[in-house]
Short mmCIF file of C-alpha atoms in Angstrom, two decimals:
data_model
loop_
_atom_site.label_atom_id
_atom_site.label_comp_id
_atom_site.label_asym_id
_atom_site.label_seq_id
_atom_site.Cartn_x
_atom_site.Cartn_y
_atom_site.Cartn_z
CA MET A 13 -20.64 -137.71 -75.40
CA THR A 14 -20.67 -136.43 -71.87
CA ARG A 15 -18.48 -133.43 -72.91
CA PHE A 16 -20.98 -132.58 -75.60
CA LEU A 17 -23.95 -132.81 -73.37
CA GLN A 18 -22.18 -130.62 -70.73
CA GLN A 19 -21.41 -127.99 -73.34
CA VAL A 20 -25.14 -128.02 -74.52
CA VAL A 21 -26.25 -127.57 -70.85
CA ASP A 22 -23.81 -124.80 -70.22
CA GLY A 23 -24.80 -123.08 -73.54
CA MET A 24 -28.48 -123.32 -72.46
CA ALA A 25 -27.56 -121.67 -69.17
CA SER A 26 -25.77 -118.84 -70.99
CA GLY A 27 -28.68 -118.77 -73.63
CA SER A 28 -31.35 -118.33 -70.78
CA VAL A 29 -29.43 -115.18 -69.89
CA TYR A 30 -29.62 -113.73 -73.41
CA ALA A 31 -33.36 -114.85 -73.69
CA ALA A 32 -34.14 -112.83 -70.56
CA MET A 33 -32.89 -109.67 -72.01
CA ALA A 34 -34.29 -110.51 -75.55
CA LEU A 35 -37.79 -110.68 -74.22
CA GLY A 36 -37.40 -107.02 -73.09
CA LEU A 37 -36.43 -105.99 -76.41
CA VAL A 38 -39.20 -107.89 -78.01
CA LEU A 39 -41.81 -106.42 -75.54
CA ILE A 40 -40.82 -102.96 -76.28
CA TYR A 41 -40.66 -103.43 -80.06
CA ARG A 42 -44.12 -104.97 -80.05
CA SER A 43 -45.59 -102.35 -77.84
CA THR A 44 -43.87 -99.24 -79.25
CA ASN A 45 -42.44 -100.34 -82.55
CA ILE A 46 -39.01 -99.13 -81.23
CA LEU A 47 -35.58 -100.82 -80.84
CA ASN A 48 -34.47 -99.65 -77.44
CA PHE A 49 -30.65 -99.54 -77.33
CA ALA A 50 -30.70 -98.45 -73.56
CA GLN A 51 -32.61 -101.65 -72.67
CA GLY A 52 -29.43 -103.13 -71.04
CA GLU A 53 -28.57 -100.06 -69.23
CA MET A 54 -31.98 -99.70 -67.83
CA ALA A 55 -31.72 -103.24 -66.57
CA MET A 56 -28.32 -102.58 -65.02
CA PHE A 57 -29.55 -99.37 -63.30
CA SER A 58 -32.58 -101.23 -61.83
CA THR A 59 -30.13 -103.98 -60.64
CA TYR A 60 -28.09 -101.38 -58.86
CA ILE A 61 -31.24 -100.32 -57.06
CA ALA A 62 -32.04 -103.90 -55.83
CA TRP A 63 -28.37 -104.17 -54.72
CA GLN A 64 -28.49 -100.85 -52.79
CA LEU A 65 -31.72 -101.85 -51.12
CA ASN A 66 -30.22 -105.34 -50.22
CA ALA A 67 -27.13 -103.47 -48.80
CA TRP A 68 -29.58 -101.35 -46.67
CA GLY A 69 -30.89 -104.68 -45.21
CA VAL A 70 -33.87 -105.39 -47.48
CA PRO A 71 -34.08 -109.27 -48.20
CA ILE A 72 -32.95 -109.79 -51.79
CA GLY A 73 -36.35 -111.15 -52.93
CA LEU A 74 -38.26 -108.02 -51.65
CA ALA A 75 -35.46 -105.87 -53.02
CA ILE A 76 -35.96 -107.21 -56.49
CA LEU A 77 -39.70 -106.72 -56.30
CA ILE A 78 -39.20 -103.08 -55.23
CA ALA A 79 -36.76 -102.42 -57.97
CA ILE A 80 -39.16 -103.90 -60.53
CA PHE A 81 -41.95 -101.56 -59.41
CA LEU A 82 -39.67 -98.51 -59.38
CA SER A 83 -38.38 -99.53 -62.91
CA PHE A 84 -42.02 -99.66 -64.03
CA ILE A 85 -42.56 -95.99 -62.80
CA GLY A 86 -39.17 -94.91 -64.21
CA GLY A 87 -39.88 -96.47 -67.63
CA MET A 88 -43.03 -94.65 -68.02
CA ALA A 89 -41.42 -91.50 -66.75
CA ILE A 90 -38.71 -91.79 -69.41
CA GLN A 91 -41.39 -92.26 -72.18
CA GLN A 92 -43.32 -89.27 -71.12
CA SER A 93 -40.39 -86.85 -70.57
CA VAL A 94 -38.10 -88.02 -73.43
CA VAL A 95 -39.22 -90.50 -75.91
CA ARG A 96 -42.68 -89.03 -76.29
CA HIS A 97 -41.27 -85.91 -77.81
CA VAL A 98 -39.35 -87.69 -80.54
CA ASP A 99 -40.74 -88.14 -84.06
CA HIS A 100 -41.13 -91.97 -84.22
CA SER A 101 -41.13 -91.89 -88.08
CA ASN A 102 -37.54 -90.62 -87.91
CA HIS A 103 -35.71 -93.81 -86.96
CA LEU A 104 -32.30 -92.25 -86.81
CA ALA A 105 -33.79 -89.76 -84.13
CA VAL A 106 -35.11 -92.61 -81.96
CA VAL A 107 -31.73 -94.45 -82.21
CA VAL A 108 -29.80 -91.31 -81.20
CA VAL A 109 -32.14 -90.74 -78.30
CA THR A 110 -31.93 -94.28 -77.02
CA LEU A 111 -28.16 -94.24 -77.43
CA GLY A 112 -28.24 -90.99 -75.28
CA LEU A 113 -30.19 -92.77 -72.60
CA PHE A 114 -27.57 -95.57 -72.78
CA LEU A 115 -24.73 -93.08 -72.03
CA ILE A 116 -26.74 -91.20 -69.40
CA LEU A 117 -27.66 -94.27 -67.45
CA ASN A 118 -24.28 -95.80 -67.62
CA ALA A 119 -22.47 -92.69 -66.48
CA SER A 120 -25.04 -92.18 -63.78
CA ALA A 121 -24.55 -95.65 -62.35
CA GLY A 122 -20.84 -95.15 -62.46
CA TRP A 123 -21.13 -91.82 -60.61
CA ILE A 124 -23.57 -93.05 -57.98
CA TRP A 125 -22.13 -96.46 -57.23
CA THR A 126 -18.54 -96.19 -58.70
CA TYR A 127 -17.04 -98.57 -61.32
CA PHE A 128 -15.88 -100.96 -58.73
CA ILE A 129 -17.12 -104.47 -59.12
CA LYS A 130 -19.79 -105.69 -56.73
CA ASP A 131 -21.30 -109.11 -55.99
CA PHE A 132 -24.99 -109.46 -56.48
CA PRO A 133 -26.85 -112.12 -54.31
CA SER A 134 -28.81 -114.65 -56.29
CA PRO A 135 -32.40 -115.21 -55.23
CA PHE A 136 -31.88 -119.00 -55.92
CA PRO A 137 -29.77 -121.47 -54.24
CA SER A 138 -26.28 -122.28 -55.62
CA ASP A 139 -26.74 -126.05 -55.51
CA VAL A 140 -25.73 -128.26 -58.35
CA TRP A 141 -27.49 -131.34 -59.53
CA THR A 142 -25.92 -134.16 -61.10
CA LEU A 143 -27.67 -136.18 -63.90
CA GLY A 144 -25.24 -139.05 -64.90
CA GLU A 145 -21.97 -137.15 -65.51
CA VAL A 146 -23.68 -134.03 -66.49
CA ARG A 147 -23.78 -131.06 -64.00
CA LEU A 148 -26.95 -128.86 -63.79
CA SER A 149 -26.88 -125.60 -61.78
CA VAL A 150 -29.98 -124.95 -59.95
CA ARG A 151 -29.63 -121.15 -60.68
CA SER A 152 -29.50 -121.83 -64.42
CA ILE A 153 -32.60 -124.08 -64.31
CA ALA A 154 -34.42 -121.47 -62.18
CA THR A 155 -33.48 -118.78 -64.75
CA LEU A 156 -34.72 -120.92 -67.65
CA VAL A 157 -38.00 -121.51 -65.74
CA VAL A 158 -38.53 -117.69 -65.03
CA VAL A 159 -37.73 -116.90 -68.57
CA GLY A 160 -40.26 -119.43 -69.81
CA VAL A 161 -42.93 -118.05 -67.46
CA GLN A 162 -42.11 -114.41 -68.82
CA MET A 163 -42.55 -115.76 -72.40
CA PHE A 164 -45.84 -117.37 -71.61
CA LEU A 165 -47.16 -114.27 -69.94
CA LEU A 166 -46.21 -111.97 -72.81
CA TYR A 167 -47.92 -114.31 -75.27
CA LEU A 168 -51.05 -114.12 -73.07
CA LEU A 169 -50.73 -110.23 -72.86
CA PHE A 170 -50.42 -109.72 -76.68
CA GLN A 171 -52.75 -112.53 -77.82
CA ARG A 172 -55.39 -112.91 -75.28
CA THR A 173 -56.01 -109.33 -73.54
CA LYS A 174 -57.54 -106.16 -74.81
CA VAL A 175 -54.62 -104.22 -73.30
CA GLY A 176 -52.13 -106.20 -75.51
CA LEU A 177 -54.17 -105.79 -78.60
CA ALA A 178 -54.40 -101.98 -77.82
CA MET A 179 -50.61 -101.85 -77.30
CA ARG A 180 -50.07 -103.43 -80.74
CA ALA A 181 -52.59 -101.36 -82.41
CA ALA A 182 -50.98 -98.10 -81.02
CA ALA A 183 -47.52 -99.23 -82.06
CA VAL A 184 -48.41 -100.11 -85.57
CA HIS A 185 -50.97 -97.34 -86.50
CA PRO A 186 -51.22 -94.73 -83.62
CA ASP A 187 -53.50 -92.38 -85.65
CA ASN A 188 -55.94 -95.07 -86.41
CA ALA A 189 -55.80 -96.28 -82.84
CA GLU A 190 -56.77 -92.89 -81.61
CA ILE A 191 -59.74 -92.93 -83.90
CA VAL A 192 -61.27 -95.94 -82.24
CA GLY A 193 -60.60 -94.55 -78.82
CA ILE A 194 -57.17 -95.95 -77.91
CA SER A 195 -54.69 -93.55 -76.36
CA ALA A 196 -51.53 -94.31 -78.29
CA ASN A 197 -49.48 -92.20 -75.79
CA ARG A 198 -50.81 -94.10 -72.84
CA MET A 199 -50.20 -97.52 -74.66
CA MET A 200 -46.60 -96.51 -75.34
CA MET A 201 -46.11 -95.26 -71.79
CA PHE A 202 -47.35 -98.64 -70.40
CA GLY A 203 -45.19 -100.56 -72.92
CA TRP A 204 -42.01 -98.63 -71.70
CA GLY A 205 -42.93 -99.19 -68.12
CA LEU A 206 -43.50 -102.96 -68.71
CA SER A 207 -40.30 -103.20 -70.69
CA ALA A 208 -38.32 -101.55 -67.90
CA ALA A 209 -39.87 -103.82 -65.27
CA LEU A 210 -39.11 -106.85 -67.24
CA GLY A 211 -35.45 -105.54 -67.74
CA ALA A 212 -35.24 -105.08 -63.92
CA LEU A 213 -36.08 -108.85 -63.47
CA SER A 214 -33.70 -109.78 -66.20
CA GLY A 215 -30.83 -107.79 -64.64
CA ALA A 216 -31.51 -109.58 -61.34
CA LEU A 217 -31.31 -112.83 -62.97
CA ILE A 218 -28.15 -111.99 -64.95
CA ALA A 219 -26.07 -110.20 -62.28
CA PRO A 220 -25.36 -113.24 -60.11
CA LYS A 221 -23.81 -115.03 -63.16
CA LEU A 222 -21.77 -111.89 -63.80
CA PHE A 223 -20.29 -109.19 -61.48
CA LEU A 224 -22.26 -105.99 -60.93
CA GLU A 225 -20.67 -103.01 -62.60
CA PRO A 226 -21.91 -100.36 -64.96
CA ASN A 227 -20.76 -102.03 -68.16
CA MET A 228 -21.97 -105.50 -67.32
CA MET A 229 -24.86 -105.41 -69.80
CA PHE A 230 -23.09 -104.36 -72.84
CA ALA A 231 -22.10 -107.99 -74.12
CA VAL A 232 -25.32 -109.30 -72.84
CA LEU A 233 -27.21 -106.74 -74.94
CA LEU A 234 -25.29 -107.69 -78.10
CA TYR A 235 -26.16 -111.30 -77.62
CA ALA A 236 -29.84 -110.34 -76.77
CA PHE A 237 -30.17 -108.30 -80.02
CA ALA A 238 -28.72 -111.35 -81.86
CA ALA A 239 -31.30 -113.75 -80.11
CA ALA A 240 -34.19 -111.28 -80.84
CA ALA A 241 -33.20 -110.97 -84.46
CA LEU A 242 -32.69 -114.72 -84.79
CA GLY A 243 -35.99 -115.51 -83.30
CA GLY A 244 -38.06 -112.61 -84.66
CA LEU A 245 -38.30 -109.23 -83.14
CA ASP A 246 -42.10 -109.55 -82.58
CA SER A 247 -42.13 -113.00 -81.06
CA PRO A 248 -41.53 -113.86 -77.28
CA LEU A 249 -41.16 -117.48 -78.21
CA GLY A 250 -38.46 -116.47 -80.90
CA ALA A 251 -36.64 -114.54 -78.24
CA VAL A 252 -36.26 -117.58 -75.95
CA VAL A 253 -35.48 -119.94 -78.80
CA GLY A 254 -33.06 -117.53 -80.27
CA GLY A 255 -31.31 -117.02 -76.97
CA LEU A 256 -30.91 -120.83 -76.38
CA ILE A 257 -29.68 -121.22 -80.01
CA VAL A 258 -27.18 -118.51 -79.53
CA GLY A 259 -25.90 -119.76 -76.16
CA VAL A 260 -25.47 -123.32 -77.36
CA SER A 261 -23.92 -122.57 -80.72
CA GLU A 262 -21.25 -120.29 -79.39
CA ASN A 263 -20.41 -122.78 -76.61
CA LEU A 264 -20.16 -125.63 -79.16
CA ALA A 265 -18.07 -123.63 -81.50
CA GLY A 266 -15.82 -122.30 -78.80
CA THR A 267 -15.15 -125.95 -77.68
CA TYR A 268 -14.95 -128.00 -80.95
CA ILE A 269 -13.61 -125.53 -83.47
CA ASP A 270 -9.91 -124.78 -82.66
CA TRP A 271 -9.58 -121.48 -84.39
CA VAL A 272 -12.59 -119.97 -82.90
CA GLY A 273 -11.90 -120.58 -79.10
CA SER A 274 -13.06 -118.17 -76.42
CA ASP A 275 -11.98 -115.01 -78.20
CA LEU A 276 -13.84 -115.47 -81.53
CA LYS A 277 -16.93 -117.25 -80.40
CA ILE A 278 -18.75 -113.99 -80.30
CA LEU A 279 -18.79 -114.19 -84.07
CA VAL A 280 -20.67 -117.41 -84.30
CA PRO A 281 -24.20 -116.38 -83.41
CA PHE A 282 -23.92 -113.32 -85.76
CA ALA A 283 -22.79 -115.64 -88.70
CA LEU A 284 -25.78 -117.77 -87.73
CA ILE A 285 -28.11 -114.76 -87.79
CA ILE A 286 -26.84 -113.76 -91.19
CA GLY A 287 -27.46 -117.21 -92.56
CA VAL A 288 -31.02 -117.25 -91.26
CA LEU A 289 -32.05 -113.72 -92.27
CA PHE A 290 -30.95 -114.48 -95.89
CA ILE A 291 -33.54 -117.36 -95.70
CA ARG A 292 -36.23 -115.71 -93.44
CA PRO A 293 -35.70 -111.83 -92.92
CA GLY A 294 -38.35 -111.67 -90.11
CA GLY A 295 -36.49 -114.33 -88.12
CA LEU A 296 -37.34 -117.95 -87.27
CA PHE A 297 -40.76 -117.11 -85.60
CA GLY A 298 -41.29 -113.55 -86.95
CA ARG A 299 -44.40 -112.50 -88.76
CA HIS A 300 -44.41 -111.97 -92.43
CA VAL A 301 -45.86 -108.61 -92.99
CA VAL A 302 -47.88 -107.93 -96.17
CA GLY A 303 -48.63 -104.26 -97.08
CA ARG A 304 -51.11 -102.85 -99.52
CA VAL A 305 -50.25 -100.25 -102.14
#
């Protein structure tokens, strides 16, 4: 029983990492109706900025805050200079542009900071608490708390503020939003900036668990997409629950199913998603959209 509980706890620690990135995907999808395949690389680039500031002597907490602010500005700049000029009704064009951003940011980070692995300091202590025979990492608990706060704030943004409602309106019906006085371009610019800032925070939470290098977010982004699809692409709660389910399920499968092991456990969350989407295509917490003809 102790082994099972330890695997669940470790899976939740991994799941909190996936949930952190999935929240950024949900935010940009709800605010712009776009799936951003460059979300992971934007987070990675922002994390390098925080690392560089810390290497120059800035305390890690302040370095992360500065990186979040710069990422907010950078996200808005990307939307205005690149994404704004893409026909959003052409989904293939949007995918190609975000994949292009993925490659540009990845190559730029490698060119500026090289591909050598770097150690990113955690803003949280490295203590380990013991509950019975189960070990709990303070960093993992703190990450889960931060992710929970992010989820709650996103819920308030989209459900309880005029800005959030305007962002949703601009994403779904930009022409109608313009008629009632909402600037669709401004709302999408704000959405990209907010998503980039959230990605910067996610990268700062993820990097201490991994090693900082240009390709560190690729696998995390795959799991984050799985978590967002499982929970529902328009649901912050779904992103967090989906991330925890993905983390726990892959950990248990890798431990208790012999033929899965550590090499094939990446297949487990995707198999789980396929099963869920057959039953509920919008995800566990996604909205069921009804259209009129």
